[in-house]
Amino acid sequence: GAVVSQHPSWVICKSGTSVKIECRSLDFQATTMFWYRQFPKQSLMLMATSNEGSKATYEQGVEKDKFLINHASLTLSTLTVTSAHPEDSSFYICSAPNPDFSGNTIYFGEGSWLTVV
Amino acid sequence: AQTVTQSQPEMSVQEAETVTLSCTYDTSESDYYLFWYKQPPSRQMILVIRQEAYKQQNATENRFSVNFQKAAKSFSLKISDSQLGDAAMYFCAYRSAGGNEKLTFGTGTRLTIIP
């Protein structure tokens, strides 16, 4: 079945540096992917919608210049956290909808833990 | 904008018993999808069950079933014969039937299974 893979699962970076997280659809093409953020003991909050070949759509309050999203191919979307700070430490998870668009199946990646020290 | 509310931060149930998790939502749309996701400690999001709003029949997946009340905008999850592996965070989620497949999540319910 369709699978979405994220990499890395865990990453630690120094404050002020940038870190990239990849989200891949392994056996289907995804023109749209979604990036969520989850703080400890909280729900998933949508950060942005990644659109293949065009600019991402960011949710209100999400800094576009800080969270760079690139969807250069039909199987890969990347989230780059630029000039990371400790408050950016969180769990980031991506999702992609079922390409057959049955309308009700969305696949999630395994998620990525980011710790900024 | 749509909102999803889960009023039970934590629930517990004896193993083999039945538990119901509550979810209400607010929307002005007539066509949409509702989901229950399970998130174990691994943080992987696992789809438990889904419901299309245009279907009157409640969805069922083995031990999991929903009580979908469209007029009341309620979407509860019933877990029968609870098992230790059911322990996890459960999130209710909403998705418009239109072109955007983004999900709006509730705040979650932590389910504990008592042996």
mmCIF file of C-alpha atoms in Angstrom:
data_model
loop_
_atom_site.group_PDB
_atom_site.id
_atom_site.type_symbol
_atom_site.label_atom_id
_atom_site.label_comp_id
_atom_site.label_asym_id
_atom_site.label_seq_id
_atom_site.Cartn_x
_atom_site.Cartn_y
_atom_site.Cartn_z
ATOM 1 C CA GLY A 1 0.000 0.000 0.000
ATOM 2 C CA ALA A 2 0.903 3.649 -0.175
ATOM 3 C CA VAL A 3 3.566 4.749 2.262
ATOM 4 C CA VAL A 4 4.899 8.114 3.285
ATOM 5 C CA SER A 5 8.406 8.205 4.701
ATOM 6 C CA GLN A 6 10.088 10.961 6.698
ATOM 7 C CA HIS A 7 13.764 11.512 7.323
ATOM 8 C CA PRO A 8 15.405 12.009 9.703
ATOM 9 C CA SER A 9 13.436 10.530 12.566
ATOM 10 C CA TRP A 10 15.549 12.394 15.087
ATOM 11 C CA VAL A 11 17.755 15.421 14.660
ATOM 12 C CA ILE A 12 19.635 17.632 17.066
ATOM 13 C CA CYS A 13 21.018 20.908 15.848
ATOM 14 C CA LYS A 14 22.706 23.922 17.322
ATOM 15 C CA SER A 15 20.835 27.152 17.782
ATOM 16 C CA GLY A 16 21.216 29.369 14.739
ATOM 17 C CA THR A 17 21.735 26.587 12.253
ATOM 18 C CA SER A 18 19.290 25.205 9.688
ATOM 19 C CA VAL A 19 17.901 21.719 9.463
ATOM 20 C CA LYS A 20 16.056 19.976 6.655
ATOM 21 C CA ILE A 21 13.370 17.342 7.014
ATOM 22 C CA GLU A 22 12.295 15.241 4.042
ATOM 23 C CA CYS A 23 8.907 13.740 3.321
ATOM 24 C CA ARG A 24 8.679 11.168 0.551
ATOM 25 C CA SER A 25 5.799 9.321 -0.978
ATOM 26 C CA LEU A 26 7.274 5.911 -1.740
ATOM 27 C CA ASP A 27 4.925 4.367 -4.251
ATOM 28 C CA PHE A 28 2.607 7.105 -5.362
ATOM 29 C CA GLN A 29 2.767 10.647 -6.588
ATOM 30 C CA ALA A 30 1.636 13.422 -4.290
ATOM 31 C CA THR A 31 0.924 16.822 -5.767
ATOM 32 C CA THR A 32 0.034 18.018 -2.294
ATOM 33 C CA MET A 33 1.600 17.282 1.058
ATOM 34 C CA PHE A 34 0.888 18.724 4.461
ATOM 35 C CA TRP A 35 3.254 19.653 7.265
ATOM 36 C CA TYR A 36 2.098 19.533 10.857
ATOM 37 C CA ARG A 37 3.748 20.425 14.116
ATOM 38 C CA GLN A 38 3.033 18.777 17.429
ATOM 39 C CA PHE A 39 4.256 20.075 20.762
ATOM 40 C CA PRO A 40 4.451 17.643 23.683
ATOM 41 C CA LYS A 41 1.053 16.566 24.917
ATOM 42 C CA GLN A 42 -0.679 18.699 22.325
ATOM 43 C CA SER A 43 -2.506 18.136 19.096
ATOM 44 C CA LEU A 44 -1.261 18.371 15.547
ATOM 45 C CA MET A 45 -1.342 21.851 14.121
ATOM 46 C CA LEU A 46 -1.164 22.383 10.393
ATOM 47 C CA MET A 47 1.770 24.553 9.421
ATOM 48 C CA ALA A 48 1.519 24.617 5.665
ATOM 49 C CA THR A 49 0.331 22.935 2.519
ATOM 50 C CA SER A 50 3.103 21.940 0.157
ATOM 51 C CA ASN A 51 2.184 22.190 -3.519
ATOM 52 C CA GLU A 52 4.269 20.511 -6.214
ATOM 53 C CA GLY A 53 5.729 23.041 -8.597
ATOM 54 C CA SER A 54 4.368 26.072 -6.802
ATOM 55 C CA LYS A 55 4.652 27.980 -3.563
ATOM 56 C CA ALA A 56 3.515 26.488 -0.314
ATOM 57 C CA THR A 57 0.433 27.809 1.421
ATOM 58 C CA TYR A 58 1.149 28.724 5.024
ATOM 59 C CA GLU A 59 -1.313 28.810 7.883
ATOM 60 C CA GLN A 60 -1.812 32.007 9.769
ATOM 61 C CA GLY A 61 0.958 32.696 12.224
ATOM 62 C CA VAL A 62 3.534 30.444 10.572
ATOM 63 C CA GLU A 63 6.656 32.304 9.456
ATOM 64 C CA LYS A 64 7.324 31.608 5.804
ATOM 65 C CA ASP A 65 10.943 32.681 5.970
ATOM 66 C CA LYS A 66 11.637 30.495 8.948
ATOM 67 C CA PHE A 67 9.933 27.346 7.754
ATOM 68 C CA LEU A 68 10.897 26.931 4.129
ATOM 69 C CA ILE A 69 8.940 24.362 2.199
ATOM 70 C CA ASN A 70 9.960 23.002 -1.167
ATOM 71 C CA HIS A 71 7.991 20.500 -3.228
ATOM 72 C CA ALA A 72 10.214 20.087 -6.238
ATOM 73 C CA SER A 73 8.978 16.689 -7.346
ATOM 74 C CA LEU A 74 5.844 14.592 -7.133
ATOM 75 C CA THR A 75 7.382 12.372 -4.472
ATOM 76 C CA LEU A 76 9.357 14.736 -2.278
ATOM 77 C CA SER A 77 8.578 17.682 -0.061
ATOM 78 C CA THR A 78 11.116 19.229 2.275
ATOM 79 C CA LEU A 79 10.749 21.416 5.337
ATOM 80 C CA THR A 80 13.758 23.500 6.279
ATOM 81 C CA VAL A 81 13.824 25.158 9.671
ATOM 82 C CA THR A 82 16.125 28.115 9.248
ATOM 83 C CA SER A 83 18.070 29.784 12.055
ATOM 84 C CA ALA A 84 16.624 27.300 14.476
ATOM 85 C CA HIS A 85 16.003 28.262 18.086
ATOM 86 C CA PRO A 86 15.165 26.108 21.105
ATOM 87 C CA GLU A 87 11.501 27.059 20.822
ATOM 88 C CA ASP A 88 11.432 25.364 17.411
ATOM 89 C CA SER A 89 12.063 22.056 19.143
ATOM 90 C CA SER A 90 9.043 19.927 18.366
ATOM 91 C CA PHE A 91 7.695 16.901 16.542
ATOM 92 C CA TYR A 92 7.122 17.551 12.844
ATOM 93 C CA ILE A 93 4.993 15.220 10.755
ATOM 94 C CA CYS A 94 3.952 15.240 7.139
ATOM 95 C CA SER A 95 1.009 13.713 5.341
ATOM 96 C CA ALA A 96 -0.100 13.077 1.787
ATOM 97 C CA PRO A 97 -3.568 12.263 0.482
ATOM 98 C CA ASN A 98 -4.516 9.082 -1.310
ATOM 99 C CA PRO A 99 -3.684 9.652 -4.969
ATOM 100 C CA ASP A 100 -6.792 7.850 -6.083
ATOM 101 C CA PHE A 101 -8.696 10.470 -4.173
ATOM 102 C CA SER A 102 -11.226 8.213 -2.649
ATOM 103 C CA GLY A 103 -11.627 11.307 -0.608
ATOM 104 C CA ASN A 104 -10.953 9.856 2.744
ATOM 105 C CA THR A 105 -7.503 8.330 3.067
ATOM 106 C CA ILE A 106 -4.534 10.371 4.127
ATOM 107 C CA TYR A 107 -1.165 8.806 4.829
ATOM 108 C CA PHE A 108 1.203 10.100 7.480
ATOM 109 C CA GLY A 109 4.952 9.925 7.699
ATOM 110 C CA GLU A 110 6.641 8.568 10.805
ATOM 111 C CA GLY A 111 7.433 12.052 12.030
ATOM 112 C CA SER A 112 10.648 13.840 12.903
ATOM 113 C CA TRP A 113 11.791 14.936 16.328
ATOM 114 C CA LEU A 114 13.740 18.174 16.232
ATOM 115 C CA THR A 115 15.750 19.297 19.230
ATOM 116 C CA VAL A 116 17.541 22.633 19.068
ATOM 117 C CA VAL A 117 20.269 23.106 21.645
ATOM 118 C CA ALA B 1 -13.340 27.802 9.962
ATOM 119 C CA GLN B 2 -13.973 24.346 11.270
ATOM 120 C CA THR B 3 -13.239 23.356 14.841
ATOM 121 C CA VAL B 4 -13.018 19.966 16.493
ATOM 122 C CA THR B 5 -13.526 19.495 20.224
ATOM 123 C CA GLN B 6 -12.592 16.540 22.355
ATOM 124 C CA SER B 7 -13.810 17.203 25.877
ATOM 125 C CA GLN B 8 -12.119 14.219 27.529
ATOM 126 C CA PRO B 9 -8.368 14.769 27.975
ATOM 127 C CA GLU B 10 -8.016 11.352 29.573
ATOM 128 C CA MET B 11 -10.044 8.181 29.748
ATOM 129 C CA SER B 12 -9.418 4.783 31.236
ATOM 130 C CA VAL B 13 -11.102 1.449 30.769
ATOM 131 C CA GLN B 14 -10.724 -2.026 32.142
ATOM 132 C CA GLU B 15 -9.321 -4.540 29.719
ATOM 133 C CA ALA B 16 -12.081 -6.319 27.751
ATOM 134 C CA GLU B 17 -14.583 -3.599 28.584
ATOM 135 C CA THR B 18 -16.087 -0.981 26.274
ATOM 136 C CA VAL B 19 -15.204 2.692 26.198
ATOM 137 C CA THR B 20 -16.574 5.633 24.250
ATOM 138 C CA LEU B 21 -14.537 8.671 23.279
ATOM 139 C CA SER B 22 -16.402 11.871 22.495
ATOM 140 C CA CYS B 23 -15.895 14.326 19.669
ATOM 141 C CA THR B 24 -17.917 17.277 18.499
ATOM 142 C CA TYR B 25 -17.208 19.583 15.622
ATOM 143 C CA ASP B 26 -18.420 22.797 14.159
ATOM 144 C CA THR B 27 -18.824 23.427 10.458
ATOM 145 C CA SER B 28 -21.097 25.156 8.014
ATOM 146 C CA GLU B 29 -20.356 22.621 5.302
ATOM 147 C CA SER B 30 -22.743 19.839 4.392
ATOM 148 C CA ASP B 31 -20.226 17.419 2.926
ATOM 149 C CA TYR B 32 -17.096 16.402 4.769
ATOM 150 C CA TYR B 33 -15.163 13.500 6.261
ATOM 151 C CA LEU B 34 -14.493 12.594 9.861
ATOM 152 C CA PHE B 35 -11.695 10.455 11.191
ATOM 153 C CA TRP B 36 -10.366 8.904 14.345
ATOM 154 C CA TYR B 37 -6.608 8.521 14.511
ATOM 155 C CA LYS B 38 -4.609 6.632 17.085
ATOM 156 C CA GLN B 39 -1.180 7.868 18.104
ATOM 157 C CA PRO B 40 0.827 5.414 20.218
ATOM 158 C CA PRO B 41 4.063 6.411 21.977
ATOM 159 C CA SER B 42 5.915 5.948 18.684
ATOM 160 C CA ARG B 43 3.979 9.008 17.447
ATOM 161 C CA GLN B 44 2.966 7.260 14.243
ATOM 162 C CA MET B 45 -0.507 8.378 13.207
ATOM 163 C CA ILE B 46 -2.685 5.338 12.618
ATOM 164 C CA LEU B 47 -6.093 5.639 11.005
ATOM 165 C CA VAL B 48 -8.671 3.873 13.147
ATOM 166 C CA ILE B 49 -11.887 4.625 11.351
ATOM 167 C CA ARG B 50 -13.428 7.126 8.942
ATOM 168 C CA GLN B 51 -16.889 8.359 8.160
ATOM 169 C CA GLU B 52 -18.274 10.176 5.157
ATOM 170 C CA ALA B 53 -20.824 12.767 6.195
ATOM 171 C CA TYR B 54 -23.220 11.850 3.397
ATOM 172 C CA LYS B 55 -23.488 8.299 4.698
ATOM 173 C CA GLN B 56 -26.114 7.741 7.344
ATOM 174 C CA GLN B 57 -24.757 4.373 8.327
ATOM 175 C CA ASN B 58 -22.217 4.439 11.110
ATOM 176 C CA ALA B 59 -18.786 3.144 10.165
ATOM 177 C CA THR B 60 -17.470 0.001 11.808
ATOM 178 C CA GLU B 61 -14.008 -1.555 11.781
ATOM 179 C CA ASN B 62 -13.824 -4.721 13.843
ATOM 180 C CA ARG B 63 -13.876 -3.625 17.504
ATOM 181 C CA PHE B 64 -14.145 0.051 16.589
ATOM 182 C CA SER B 65 -17.375 1.767 15.699
ATOM 183 C CA VAL B 66 -18.643 5.307 15.580
ATOM 184 C CA ASN B 67 -21.848 7.032 16.505
ATOM 185 C CA PHE B 68 -22.213 9.760 13.910
ATOM 186 C CA GLN B 69 -24.927 12.299 14.647
ATOM 187 C CA LYS B 70 -24.777 14.824 11.820
ATOM 188 C CA ALA B 71 -27.436 17.162 13.132
ATOM 189 C CA ALA B 72 -25.783 17.283 16.521
ATOM 190 C CA LYS B 73 -22.316 17.454 14.925
ATOM 191 C CA SER B 74 -21.150 14.627 17.094
ATOM 192 C CA PHE B 75 -18.769 11.802 16.184
ATOM 193 C CA SER B 76 -17.967 9.465 19.071
ATOM 194 C CA LEU B 77 -15.733 6.409 18.933
ATOM 195 C CA LYS B 78 -16.642 3.186 20.682
ATOM 196 C CA ILE B 79 -13.967 0.637 21.394
ATOM 197 C CA SER B 80 -15.292 -2.772 22.338
ATOM 198 C CA ASP B 81 -13.368 -5.522 24.090
ATOM 199 C CA SER B 82 -10.559 -3.097 24.932
ATOM 200 C CA GLN B 83 -7.054 -4.492 24.632
ATOM 201 C CA LEU B 84 -3.766 -3.364 26.118
ATOM 202 C CA GLY B 85 -2.603 -2.391 22.634
ATOM 203 C CA ASP B 86 -5.409 0.137 22.389
ATOM 204 C CA ALA B 87 -3.638 2.399 24.863
ATOM 205 C CA ALA B 88 -2.705 5.571 23.003
ATOM 206 C CA MET B 89 -3.716 9.137 22.232
ATOM 207 C CA TYR B 90 -6.821 9.295 20.085
ATOM 208 C CA PHE B 91 -7.469 12.251 17.842
ATOM 209 C CA CYS B 92 -10.697 13.129 16.127
ATOM 210 C CA ALA B 93 -10.199 14.941 12.825
ATOM 211 C CA TYR B 94 -12.255 16.778 10.227
ATOM 212 C CA ARG B 95 -11.663 17.194 6.535
ATOM 213 C CA SER B 96 -13.652 19.147 4.013
ATOM 214 C CA ALA B 97 -14.971 17.266 1.027
ATOM 215 C CA GLY B 98 -13.598 19.935 -1.251
ATOM 216 C CA GLY B 99 -10.187 19.915 -2.894
ATOM 217 C CA ASN B 100 -8.082 20.642 0.176
ATOM 218 C CA GLU B 101 -7.234 17.496 2.090
ATOM 219 C CA LYS B 102 -5.889 19.173 5.181
ATOM 220 C CA LEU B 103 -7.072 17.850 8.499
ATOM 221 C CA THR B 104 -8.282 19.771 11.514
ATOM 222 C CA PHE B 105 -7.573 17.852 14.691
ATOM 223 C CA GLY B 106 -9.122 17.866 18.117
ATOM 224 C CA THR B 107 -6.969 18.146 21.208
ATOM 225 C CA GLY B 108 -6.895 14.415 21.758
ATOM 226 C CA THR B 109 -7.920 11.910 24.418
ATOM 227 C CA ARG B 110 -5.342 9.796 26.199
ATOM 228 C CA LEU B 111 -6.741 6.298 26.649
ATOM 229 C CA THR B 112 -5.358 4.053 29.355
ATOM 230 C CA ILE B 113 -6.194 0.360 29.497
ATOM 231 C CA ILE B 114 -6.278 -1.140 32.972
ATOM 232 C CA PRO B 115 -5.201 -4.788 33.042
#
